[in-house]
Amino acid sequence: MSESLSPEQIVEAFTAAFGQAPDGVWSAPGRVNLIGEHTDYNEGFVLPFAIDRTAGVAIGLRQDSTARLLSSYGDQGVVTVDMDSLSHDTMSGWTAYPLGVVWVLGQMGVSVGGFDLFLHSTVPSGAGLSSSAAIECAVASAFNELAAAGLSSKELVLVGQRAENEVVGAPTGILDQSASLLSTQGHAVFLDCRTQTSRPVPLDLAADGLLVLVVDTKVTHAHATGGYAARRASCELGAQVLGVAALRDVTAADLGEAAGLLDPETFRRVRHIVTENQRVLDTVAVLDDAGPGAIGALLTASHASMRDDFEISCPELDLAVDTALSHGALGARMTGGGFGGSAIALIRAASEAAVRTAVLAAFADAGFTTPDIFAVSPAPGARRLQ
């Protein structure tokens, strides 16, 4: 995970690379999905929160049609693109995220011309914390302002999602971009993915002496590859067979009948979505009524459903969850698209060292790659820094 840079340091890096100061610096956070996995593209409910790990972009507009892009990650150098010939074929690697956003804006009639861009991100890539959406939302926020596009935050959510779907090739819903753009300090975002309505839900962990510990297993995943797309296809098949617009319309009471209509694998996929939607609603109700200390069992039940019914966990994620629970975590689950990435554990702040030590020891004993373990807190959404 990259070290954090101040806005001033990002400006300095931009100026050193491109020979002039940028027009501004914008930032957007990654996210932890507290609960509600794979429910978003089924028009269901999700409950993410933005984290204090962000993608920062410095951007300066140019007078020509050239775009020059540089990332602090790795040693890739400046990527130069002719914006007049921008197409799916010219966007690859990390530049597909910012260029994809610019392409979508252009499709909407918002032309930005040439620009220079410097990216610095502290959101771990491949960890299931939505590093891609952080980049997309920072860039979308920047060009919304620089091009005076006047798009609302909810419209920018759809810009980021379209870039992810049509350019990157990942069939994701609106969860990640909504968390990055709509979050507020100390709150989760309760999002209805059918109506795109949302509201903040109090998640003041510190007041209750709690924290969320992220265990990045270092098992990388890629949304554009088969596992995610296969799960989405299963959900679409389930909805088709059951005669509903989306699995959002299936309730727990319908599962008995569904079991007789669906093949066993598709039924398990459907059961996860149906029960996960209910867990999101239950978690929101508990947070409103009793606070975060009472949601642990719901988080743990969510992991069991993802492991057994949706089958998107892996040995490293299961070990992280089981070890955290056996050392005092109130609840734990994998988070993100699955097939790797991160687990989260809701723990008492006083037990952080014990849980961290236990997970590291368990991974070492199993011969797994050493995980990256860090605490996160609910943070604000995308904004201009300078």
CSV table of C-alpha atoms in Angstrom, one decimal, residues 33-292:
chain,number,residue,atom,x,y,z
A,33,ASN,CA,-18.7,-3.0,2.1
A,34,LEU,CA,-20.0,-3.6,5.6
A,35,ILE,CA,-22.7,-6.0,4.4
A,36,GLY,CA,-24.6,-6.6,1.1
A,37,GLU,CA,-22.4,-8.5,-1.3
A,38,HIS,CA,-23.4,-9.1,-4.9
A,39,THR,CA,-26.8,-7.6,-4.1
A,40,ASP,CA,-26.2,-4.4,-6.0
A,41,TYR,CA,-26.6,-5.8,-9.6
A,42,ASN,CA,-29.7,-7.7,-8.4
A,43,GLU,CA,-31.3,-4.4,-7.6
A,44,GLY,CA,-31.1,-5.0,-3.9
A,45,PHE,CA,-29.6,-3.3,-0.8
A,46,VAL,CA,-26.0,-2.6,0.2
A,47,LEU,CA,-24.3,-0.9,3.2
A,48,PRO,CA,-20.8,0.3,2.3
A,49,PHE,CA,-18.7,3.0,3.9
A,50,ALA,CA,-15.9,5.1,2.6
A,51,ILE,CA,-12.5,4.5,4.2
A,52,ASP,CA,-9.5,6.7,4.9
A,53,ARG,CA,-7.6,5.2,2.0
A,54,THR,CA,-7.9,7.4,-1.2
A,55,ALA,CA,-7.0,8.0,-4.8
A,56,GLY,CA,-5.8,11.5,-5.4
A,57,VAL,CA,-5.5,13.1,-8.8
A,58,ALA,CA,-3.9,16.3,-9.9
A,59,ILE,CA,-5.2,17.5,-13.3
A,60,GLY,CA,-4.2,20.4,-15.5
A,61,LEU,CA,-6.1,21.2,-18.7
A,62,ARG,CA,-4.1,21.5,-22.0
A,63,GLN,CA,-4.8,23.6,-25.1
A,64,ASP,CA,-4.3,20.6,-27.4
A,65,SER,CA,-5.9,17.2,-27.7
A,66,THR,CA,-3.1,15.3,-26.0
A,67,ALA,CA,-3.5,13.5,-22.6
A,68,ARG,CA,-0.5,12.7,-20.5
A,69,LEU,CA,-1.1,10.4,-17.6
A,70,LEU,CA,1.4,9.4,-14.8
A,71,SER,CA,0.9,7.2,-11.8
A,72,SER,CA,3.1,7.0,-8.7
A,73,TYR,CA,2.6,3.3,-8.7
A,74,GLY,CA,5.4,1.3,-10.1
A,75,ASP,CA,7.8,2.6,-12.8
A,76,GLN,CA,5.5,2.8,-15.8
A,77,GLY,CA,6.3,6.3,-17.0
A,78,VAL,CA,4.1,8.8,-18.7
A,79,VAL,CA,1.4,7.4,-20.9
A,80,THR,CA,0.5,9.7,-23.8
A,81,VAL,CA,-2.9,9.5,-25.6
A,82,ASP,CA,-4.4,11.4,-28.5
A,83,MET,CA,-7.9,12.3,-27.2
A,84,ASP,CA,-9.2,12.8,-30.7
A,85,SER,CA,-8.8,9.1,-31.4
A,86,LEU,CA,-9.8,7.8,-27.9
A,87,SER,CA,-11.5,4.5,-28.1
A,88,HIS,CA,-11.8,1.2,-26.2
A,89,ASP,CA,-8.7,0.0,-28.1
A,90,THR,CA,-6.5,2.9,-26.8
A,91,MET,CA,-7.4,2.3,-23.1
A,92,SER,CA,-5.6,-0.4,-21.2
A,93,GLY,CA,-3.9,-1.0,-17.8
A,94,TRP,CA,-4.5,1.6,-15.1
A,95,THR,CA,-5.2,4.3,-17.6
A,96,ALA,CA,-8.4,2.6,-18.6
A,97,TYR,CA,-10.0,3.9,-15.3
A,98,PRO,CA,-9.4,7.7,-15.8
A,99,LEU,CA,-9.6,7.5,-19.6
A,100,GLY,CA,-12.8,5.5,-19.3
A,101,VAL,CA,-14.4,8.2,-17.3
A,102,VAL,CA,-13.4,10.8,-19.8
A,103,TRP,CA,-14.7,8.7,-22.6
A,104,VAL,CA,-18.1,8.3,-20.9
A,105,LEU,CA,-18.3,12.0,-20.2
A,106,GLY,CA,-17.6,12.6,-23.9
A,107,GLN,CA,-20.4,10.2,-24.8
A,108,MET,CA,-22.7,12.4,-22.7
A,109,GLY,CA,-21.6,15.5,-24.5
A,110,VAL,CA,-19.0,16.7,-21.9
A,111,SER,CA,-15.8,17.2,-23.8
A,112,VAL,CA,-12.6,17.9,-21.8
A,113,GLY,CA,-10.0,18.0,-24.5
A,114,GLY,CA,-6.4,17.4,-23.6
A,115,PHE,CA,-5.1,17.2,-20.1
A,116,ASP,CA,-2.2,16.2,-17.8
A,117,LEU,CA,-3.0,13.9,-14.9
A,118,PHE,CA,-1.0,12.5,-12.0
A,119,LEU,CA,-2.4,9.8,-9.8
A,120,HIS,CA,-1.4,8.7,-6.4
A,121,SER,CA,-3.5,6.1,-4.6
A,122,THR,CA,-3.3,4.6,-1.1
A,123,VAL,CA,-6.2,2.1,-1.8
A,124,PRO,CA,-4.6,-1.4,-2.1
A,125,SER,CA,-5.2,-2.8,-5.6
A,126,GLY,CA,-6.9,-6.2,-5.8
A,127,ALA,CA,-7.9,-6.1,-2.2
A,128,GLY,CA,-11.6,-5.8,-2.7
A,129,LEU,CA,-11.6,-2.2,-1.4
A,130,SER,CA,-12.6,-0.7,-4.7
A,131,SER,CA,-9.3,0.9,-5.8
A,132,SER,CA,-10.8,1.3,-9.3
A,133,ALA,CA,-13.9,3.2,-8.3
A,134,ALA,CA,-11.7,5.5,-6.2
A,135,ILE,CA,-9.8,6.5,-9.3
A,136,GLU,CA,-13.0,6.8,-11.4
A,137,CYS,CA,-14.7,9.0,-8.8
A,138,ALA,CA,-11.8,11.3,-8.2
A,139,VAL,CA,-11.4,11.8,-12.0
A,140,ALA,CA,-15.2,12.2,-12.5
A,141,SER,CA,-15.4,14.8,-9.7
A,142,ALA,CA,-12.4,16.7,-11.2
A,143,PHE,CA,-13.7,16.9,-14.8
A,144,ASN,CA,-17.3,17.6,-13.6
A,145,GLU,CA,-15.8,20.8,-12.1
A,146,LEU,CA,-13.2,21.6,-14.7
A,147,ALA,CA,-15.6,21.2,-17.6
A,148,ALA,CA,-18.5,22.9,-15.7
A,149,ALA,CA,-20.6,19.8,-16.4
A,150,GLY,CA,-23.0,20.4,-13.5
A,151,LEU,CA,-23.6,16.7,-12.9
A,152,SER,CA,-25.0,15.6,-9.6
A,153,SER,CA,-23.2,13.1,-7.4
A,154,LYS,CA,-25.7,10.4,-8.3
A,155,GLU,CA,-25.1,11.1,-12.0
A,156,LEU,CA,-21.3,10.8,-11.4
A,157,VAL,CA,-22.0,7.4,-9.8
A,158,LEU,CA,-23.4,6.3,-13.1
A,159,VAL,CA,-20.5,7.7,-15.1
A,160,GLY,CA,-18.1,5.6,-13.0
A,161,GLN,CA,-20.2,2.5,-13.3
A,162,ARG,CA,-20.5,2.9,-17.1
A,163,ALA,CA,-16.7,3.3,-17.3
A,164,GLU,CA,-16.3,0.1,-15.3
A,165,ASN,CA,-18.8,-1.8,-17.4
A,166,GLU,CA,-18.1,-0.6,-20.9
A,167,VAL,CA,-14.4,0.2,-20.8
A,168,VAL,CA,-12.8,-1.9,-18.2
A,169,GLY,CA,-15.2,-4.8,-18.8
A,170,ALA,CA,-16.2,-5.5,-15.2
A,171,PRO,CA,-20.0,-6.1,-14.9
A,172,THR,CA,-20.3,-4.3,-11.5
A,173,GLY,CA,-23.3,-2.4,-10.0
A,174,ILE,CA,-23.3,1.0,-8.4
A,175,LEU,CA,-22.2,0.0,-4.9
A,176,ASP,CA,-18.5,1.1,-5.2
A,177,GLN,CA,-19.0,4.5,-6.9
A,178,SER,CA,-21.9,5.3,-4.6
A,179,ALA,CA,-19.8,4.7,-1.5
A,180,SER,CA,-17.0,6.8,-2.9
A,181,LEU,CA,-19.1,9.7,-3.9
A,182,LEU,CA,-22.0,9.7,-1.3
A,183,SER,CA,-20.3,8.9,2.0
A,184,THR,CA,-20.0,11.2,5.0
A,185,GLN,CA,-17.8,11.1,8.0
A,186,GLY,CA,-18.8,8.6,10.6
A,187,HIS,CA,-21.6,7.0,8.6
A,188,ALA,CA,-22.3,4.1,6.3
A,189,VAL,CA,-24.4,4.6,3.1
A,190,PHE,CA,-27.6,2.6,2.9
A,191,LEU,CA,-28.3,2.3,-0.8
A,192,ASP,CA,-31.3,0.9,-2.6
A,193,CYS,CA,-29.8,-0.1,-5.9
A,194,ARG,CA,-33.2,-0.3,-7.6
A,195,THR,CA,-34.3,3.3,-6.9
A,196,GLN,CA,-30.8,4.6,-6.4
A,197,THR,CA,-32.0,6.3,-3.2
A,198,SER,CA,-29.6,6.4,-0.3
A,199,ARG,CA,-29.3,7.7,3.3
A,200,PRO,CA,-26.5,7.9,5.8
A,201,VAL,CA,-26.6,5.4,8.6
A,202,PRO,CA,-24.7,6.2,11.8
A,203,LEU,CA,-21.5,4.1,12.2
A,204,ASP,CA,-19.6,5.8,15.0
A,205,LEU,CA,-17.3,3.0,15.8
A,206,ALA,CA,-14.9,5.0,18.0
A,207,ALA,CA,-17.7,6.1,20.3
A,208,ASP,CA,-18.4,2.5,21.1
A,209,GLY,CA,-14.7,1.6,21.5
A,210,LEU,CA,-14.8,-0.5,18.2
A,211,LEU,CA,-12.9,-0.6,15.0
A,212,VAL,CA,-13.1,-2.4,11.7
A,213,LEU,CA,-9.9,-4.3,11.0
A,214,VAL,CA,-9.1,-5.1,7.3
A,215,VAL,CA,-7.1,-8.2,6.5
A,216,ASP,CA,-5.8,-7.9,2.9
A,217,THR,CA,-5.0,-11.5,2.1
A,218,LYS,CA,-2.9,-10.5,-0.9
A,219,VAL,CA,-4.9,-13.0,-3.0
A,220,THR,CA,-5.6,-10.7,-5.9
A,221,HIS,CA,-8.8,-10.8,-7.8
A,222,ALA,CA,-10.0,-9.2,-11.1
A,223,HIS,CA,-13.6,-8.4,-11.6
A,224,ALA,CA,-13.3,-8.6,-15.4
A,225,THR,CA,-12.4,-12.3,-15.1
A,226,GLY,CA,-14.8,-15.3,-15.0
A,227,GLY,CA,-15.9,-15.8,-11.4
A,228,TYR,CA,-17.7,-12.5,-11.0
A,229,ALA,CA,-19.4,-12.7,-14.4
A,230,ALA,CA,-20.4,-16.3,-13.7
A,231,ARG,CA,-22.1,-15.3,-10.5
A,232,ARG,CA,-24.0,-12.5,-12.2
A,233,ALA,CA,-25.1,-14.9,-14.9
A,234,SER,CA,-26.4,-17.3,-12.3
A,235,CYS,CA,-28.4,-14.5,-10.7
A,236,GLU,CA,-29.9,-13.5,-14.0
A,237,LEU,CA,-30.8,-17.1,-14.8
A,238,GLY,CA,-32.5,-17.4,-11.4
A,239,ALA,CA,-34.5,-14.3,-11.9
A,240,GLN,CA,-35.6,-15.5,-15.4
A,241,VAL,CA,-36.7,-18.9,-14.2
A,242,LEU,CA,-38.6,-17.4,-11.2
A,243,GLY,CA,-40.3,-14.8,-13.4
A,244,VAL,CA,-39.1,-11.7,-11.6
A,245,ALA,CA,-37.4,-8.6,-12.9
A,246,ALA,CA,-34.5,-9.1,-10.4
A,247,LEU,CA,-33.7,-11.2,-7.4
A,248,ARG,CA,-34.7,-8.2,-5.3
A,249,ASP,CA,-38.3,-9.3,-5.9
A,250,VAL,CA,-37.7,-12.7,-4.3
A,251,THR,CA,-38.3,-13.1,-0.5
A,252,ALA,CA,-37.3,-15.7,2.0
A,253,ALA,CA,-40.8,-17.0,1.9
A,254,ASP,CA,-40.4,-17.8,-1.8
A,255,LEU,CA,-37.3,-19.9,-1.4
A,256,GLY,CA,-39.2,-23.2,-0.8
A,257,GLU,CA,-40.9,-22.9,-4.2
A,258,ALA,CA,-37.6,-21.7,-5.8
A,259,ALA,CA,-35.8,-24.8,-4.6
A,260,GLY,CA,-38.2,-26.9,-6.8
A,261,LEU,CA,-37.7,-24.7,-9.9
A,262,LEU,CA,-34.0,-24.2,-9.9
A,263,ASP,CA,-31.0,-26.5,-10.3
A,264,PRO,CA,-29.1,-26.8,-7.0
A,265,GLU,CA,-26.2,-24.4,-7.9
A,266,THR,CA,-28.5,-21.7,-9.1
A,267,PHE,CA,-30.7,-22.1,-6.1
A,268,ARG,CA,-27.7,-21.6,-3.8
A,269,ARG,CA,-26.8,-18.4,-5.6
A,270,VAL,CA,-30.4,-17.1,-5.4
A,271,ARG,CA,-30.6,-18.0,-1.7
A,272,HIS,CA,-27.5,-16.0,-0.9
A,273,ILE,CA,-28.9,-12.9,-2.6
A,274,VAL,CA,-32.3,-13.2,-0.9
A,275,THR,CA,-30.9,-13.8,2.6
A,276,GLU,CA,-28.1,-11.1,2.1
A,277,ASN,CA,-30.7,-8.5,1.2
A,278,GLN,CA,-32.5,-9.3,4.4
A,279,ARG,CA,-29.3,-9.1,6.4
A,280,VAL,CA,-28.6,-5.6,5.0
A,281,LEU,CA,-32.1,-4.5,6.2
A,282,ASP,CA,-31.6,-6.1,9.6
A,283,THR,CA,-28.1,-4.5,9.9
A,284,VAL,CA,-29.5,-1.0,9.2
A,285,ALA,CA,-32.3,-1.5,11.7
A,286,VAL,CA,-29.8,-2.7,14.4
A,287,LEU,CA,-27.4,0.3,13.7
A,288,ASP,CA,-30.3,2.7,14.0
A,289,ASP,CA,-31.6,1.1,17.2
A,290,ALA,CA,-28.6,-0.4,19.1
A,291,GLY,CA,-25.4,0.7,17.4
A,292,PRO,CA,-22.5,-1.1,15.8
